[in-house]
Amino acid sequence: MTSWMVWSLLVVMCRAAGGESAEDQVVEFEDSNDTDPFVDDFEDIPYRGNIPSFISPLHYGIVLKANLRDWVYSGRTHVLINITEPCDQVPIHSAGLNISDVFMATYEPEGRGRRVPIMQVVEDKNQELLRIYPRRILYSGVYQLFIDFKNEFVSDLFWGFYQSSWTDEKGWKNKMVTTQFSPYWARHAWPCYDEPKYKATFKFFVDHESQYYALSNGAQESREPIRSGWVRTTFERTPEMSTYITAMIITNYRDIKGTTKSGIPVKLYGSHEKLQTSRRMLDTTIKTIDFLEEYFGVEYPMSKLDVVPVRRFGVAAMENWGLITAREDIANFDPTVHSAQWELQARVIMAHEVAHMWFGDLVTPKWWDNIILKESTVSWFMVFAADAIFDDFNFSDEYMVTYELIRGMDKDSSVNSRPAIANPESQDEIMNLFDEITYQRGGNLFRMIYHIMGPAPFKAAIHNYLSENAFNTAQMTDLTQNLQDEAPEYDLKSLIERYTLQKNFPVVHVKMLNRTHILVTQERFLFTNKEAVDDSPYNYTWHIPFTYTTDAERVDKVQILTERENIVELSKPATWIKVNNDFRMYYITNYDLVGWKKLYHQLVEDHTVFTTTDRIQLLSDLLNLVTADKLDITFPLQFLTYMKKETEFGPWKLATEHWNHLINRMSPAEKFAAKVKIYARDLMDEALKEVVKLNTSYNKPIKERLLQFVLVDTGMTVDHPVAHEFIDKLGELSRDGTAPGIRTLVRTDPLRRKRFNLNLLDINLHSYHWEGRHNKGPQKQLLFNISDEEVTGPTQEMITKSSGIFPFNDTTPPYPNPQPLDPDSGWIPEEKNTEESIDSEPATKPGPATDMISFDWDNMSDLTSPSFQDPLEREKRSSNNRRHSSRRRSQQHATSGEGTEPGIVYLQKLRRAKTDKKYWTELLHTLPSMKNPDDIRDTYWILCDTNNVTALKALLENSLQGSEDTQQEALDIISKTKPEVVWKFFKKNYDRYYQLYGKSQFTMAYLIQIVTEMLNTSDMKNDVKSFFKSNDPGTGEPGMMAGLEQIAENIRWKKNHRHKCRNFFFTYARKHAKGKN
Ligand SMILES: [Zn+2]
């Protein structure tokens, strides 16, 4: 989703000609006796847009009367429609609206038109249509349709025209209403032709209470009192646009403003307090417009831009044309509160929305099957623009690979993936197009095309596409043609088709035949081949854009390999080769053993001969190959040891996520975790010692902040003494200006030290009540009931001492009948290992000569699958020789954050408490005042790391009940809570979850996925299957598919890798103890 820009000459002309023409007038309504009672039922017809092609809207006048006091509104849609064939019914989208009157007339530019008698109006709920039947056949011509309606502002969803609020500097809550229409929710706000191809001009009039003002796509034209306490705001007429990007907001926010180079006024809204620190985001917005306006060579299409924070929001941000809405923590981004990782996201998201002002808003996909035209393009332009605006991070390569590409490939490695261009057949299917394939995979497709074509031809093609299709709709074939026209030397059309019309992507096997010739073969890449069906029109072959780096040169000029098997001649003789420079092309690479070995040695010798992005790519490719059984898991573990010299953020982020995930996967095997920690501490030792010398201010360059954070964070997780020392020292210093992410580390330190000792957190938490974490002040309640046996001795003393600080109540139980903990339901049983315990020393201790995990380079056959040894002999691979690895790296928790209180003061308080129970409670208590999303996420991570099921259930229950902004919290809690507990809770509360998230784009799918994907036994898999047989997953179906696939992989992984991992880490630790590593 995203944003807006540019008044073209066309619009100006259009406006000059139209002026205040008759269709802008609000026509008085005549009483009509023609409407019969509405009929509810209607036959089911196949879904794919349902307005007949001979009807199209030309212009809307929409009048609203909004009453925020009672949360109700009424209105009239007056729409001018063009009918090109005789017809006996006129349909228009309308859903959930209380229609009070319908009236039709012919259109006479100079007069009011003649009335068209109506026989019947049918409300077709199934198709979300109002079907208007005139008494006589309508002949071709232009007609006026008037529909009066009433509605309530939606209170329980973040879609349609809905209630929100904001808190001002005095702590008062202020009402506001806002819209979110993408992809088909405008029809829930007012009747309209709610499909992207029906572009029309809009003129909005809104009557509202005078303490508010209204914002819409166009600039305000006038604001006039209409009666005591009420005003009418009239907006200028919009250019031709689709309904899903129309918007209306009524609020009383404050604002700050600026102007683009071309004179477009840009305003950013928020509370007085929040606006003090929002200047950075306003500047980012303006600079992005300036850059893109110049780059596209097309003026920003609207006459103004407003950026409005919305507290209750279902997506990160939305590109309403001229009126971007965004999460509060993005629009009001505050560097003193939000972490460096969040800053990266906020910059990119804002650039994404601004780029939409052209891609999506000015030129719109004709139908949702071509959503790639708006979301994928913009996912490239966002990082491209960020690179032009900021010089402190490499967005188009390092960010794109670390945050987008790896995630996209993870999703796209499944047999359940889909082609980028897919034809949705229901509303649910439209919703599900807003996924990783569209954003992450699609964005990288355009990144690839950019690097194939080169900057100038790509820029020219983009300019042509925008100019030729401005204020209109387009299809991918149009853009492909523009791109092809500018790059005649490449067959881009065939290349694009293969990457958009078939799912998945290739793995390219590379083997040096001699110093100048290499064999390059391709095959479809999948994590599992089990159910793969060859159903592609291109037989799952791709055109491979080939670039490479050798010890002799770096070649960025692309040659395209079209065969399954290709011989490439190098221009200079080389010793080693690394393919796909900076991971700019959408495929992964596998080398033969000798090739990998040379790359490893080069990394150990001097890793800086590869770019940072190249190094991220090597790690990512390795981990993907392991997951696909093409490599043994011990291979990347050994490969990672080059990182003793690594000093860049991206590789560290990937590596640490990987081994954090390994630890979690093996949990609760504590001895094993201890060995992983030895390995991790060893690898990060040097880098960590360097970063703790840096200061911790949030004004430092973002790269330094990111690196410091990821290393200290991981250092604490793996108990590196330097990390702990660093945090201790910070705590003592109480330093102001400490970067928000680091503050979180300080605050959570005491708990994290216990992290792998799960039973230490045995708090007896019966229940608590916790209301809206954003509601500061006395109405917030947090009640705990600690059992009598526990509240004795030193604990009692402590609680008494701290009673002024924490709302402990050790005398009166907060609930009349606290349930005693059921030992069976309250605690997760320790994992029963029928097989050899993962925590015990390996049964057969490998001798030094045959030590398979020492990664003996001269004796490597044991580590690789046959396909790795020789890609051409893939079919020889035996199925029982498969090996698996961990994945889901991209979904690891992103720690970092902010403190609402200066973190250090808080730390002092925290240190006063001495038991884990106290830490837990206090941390929970702090949540309501936290502002940084990363911080909140991190805190949940700690809170959820308890074996107390009652506490977990209480967290889950409250996440379903909170009054505001609970969606992200609920998802955070779920993703971090014990999978068995979550799954049981989810099943029990499925209806409530569906009610909350069922209508949100990707949320339901994501929810089901995170609820199921960590389950790892056959029984659990069957349980998931049977549950969804009797409970419709609805929009969540892709999540269910992904979850089931992941469970199967987890089962395989457990079977194949647990012991290999154990062997590797136990041996590493043993050798480390002897000083060998
Ligand atoms: Zn978008």
Tab-separated table of N, CA, C and O in Angstrom, residues 512 514-517 548-553 570-577 598:
chain	number	residue	atom	x	y	z
A	512	MET	N	34.027	-24.616	-11.922
A	512	MET	CA	35.127	-24.164	-12.775
A	512	MET	C	35.740	-25.372	-13.475
A	512	MET	O	36.197	-26.307	-12.824
A	514	ASN	N	38.213	-25.025	-15.834
A	514	ASN	CA	39.630	-24.691	-15.791
A	514	ASN	C	39.703	-23.221	-15.406
A	514	ASN	O	38.700	-22.653	-14.979
A	515	ARG	N	40.808	-22.574	-15.622
A	515	ARG	CA	40.945	-21.198	-15.134
A	515	ARG	C	40.156	-20.183	-15.956
A	515	ARG	O	39.998	-19.033	-15.554
A	516	THR	N	39.649	-20.582	-17.089
A	516	THR	CA	38.917	-19.620	-17.919
A	516	THR	C	37.500	-20.066	-18.285
A	516	THR	O	36.728	-19.283	-18.831
A	517	HIS	N	37.149	-21.303	-18.014
A	517	HIS	CA	35.828	-21.797	-18.422
A	517	HIS	C	35.063	-22.362	-17.241
A	517	HIS	O	35.608	-23.141	-16.460
A	548	TYR	N	29.715	-11.751	-12.274
A	548	TYR	CA	30.604	-12.511	-11.389
A	548	TYR	C	31.789	-11.688	-10.906
A	548	TYR	O	32.135	-10.641	-11.473
A	549	THR	N	32.409	-12.189	-9.855
A	549	THR	CA	33.654	-11.627	-9.329
A	549	THR	C	34.654	-12.774	-9.224
A	549	THR	O	34.295	-13.866	-8.771
A	550	THR	N	35.882	-12.533	-9.683
A	550	THR	CA	36.944	-13.529	-9.491
A	550	THR	C	38.107	-12.838	-8.791
A	550	THR	O	38.060	-11.640	-8.522
A	551	ASP	N	39.144	-13.605	-8.516
A	551	ASP	CA	40.333	-12.986	-7.928
A	551	ASP	C	40.990	-12.030	-8.922
A	551	ASP	O	41.832	-11.226	-8.540
A	552	ALA	N	40.575	-12.077	-10.199
A	552	ALA	CA	41.187	-11.208	-11.203
A	552	ALA	C	40.361	-9.961	-11.507
A	552	ALA	O	40.887	-8.927	-11.879
A	553	GLU	N	39.043	-10.037	-11.387
A	553	GLU	CA	38.207	-8.899	-11.805
A	553	GLU	C	36.773	-9.045	-11.280
A	553	GLU	O	36.362	-10.119	-10.842
A	570	LEU	N	35.538	-16.871	-19.089
A	570	LEU	CA	35.938	-15.692	-18.320
A	570	LEU	C	36.887	-14.839	-19.159
A	570	LEU	O	37.654	-15.356	-19.959
A	571	SER	N	36.825	-13.518	-18.951
A	571	SER	CA	37.706	-12.666	-19.750
A	571	SER	C	39.142	-12.686	-19.231
A	571	SER	O	40.068	-12.412	-19.965
A	572	LYS	N	39.312	-13.024	-17.944
A	572	LYS	CA	40.668	-13.149	-17.407
A	572	LYS	C	40.766	-14.457	-16.631
A	572	LYS	O	39.825	-14.793	-15.892
A	573	PRO	N	41.865	-15.151	-16.734
A	573	PRO	CA	42.017	-16.403	-15.985
A	573	PRO	C	41.884	-16.146	-14.485
A	573	PRO	O	42.354	-15.118	-13.979
A	574	ALA	N	41.245	-17.089	-13.813
A	574	ALA	CA	40.968	-16.871	-12.391
A	574	ALA	C	41.181	-18.131	-11.583
A	574	ALA	O	41.167	-19.253	-12.124
A	575	THR	N	41.344	-17.944	-10.266
A	575	THR	CA	41.514	-19.083	-9.359
A	575	THR	C	40.170	-19.449	-8.710
A	575	THR	O	39.835	-20.599	-8.548
A	576	TRP	N	39.427	-18.405	-8.300
A	576	TRP	CA	38.101	-18.673	-7.739
A	576	TRP	C	37.071	-17.748	-8.394
A	576	TRP	O	37.427	-16.726	-8.987
A	577	ILE	N	35.822	-18.112	-8.256
A	577	ILE	CA	34.743	-17.283	-8.816
A	577	ILE	C	33.582	-17.195	-7.834
A	577	ILE	O	33.270	-18.166	-7.137
A	598	LYS	N	37.411	-22.731	-1.869
A	598	LYS	CA	38.228	-21.566	-2.231
A	598	LYS	C	37.605	-20.271	-1.706
A	598	LYS	O	38.316	-19.379	-1.240
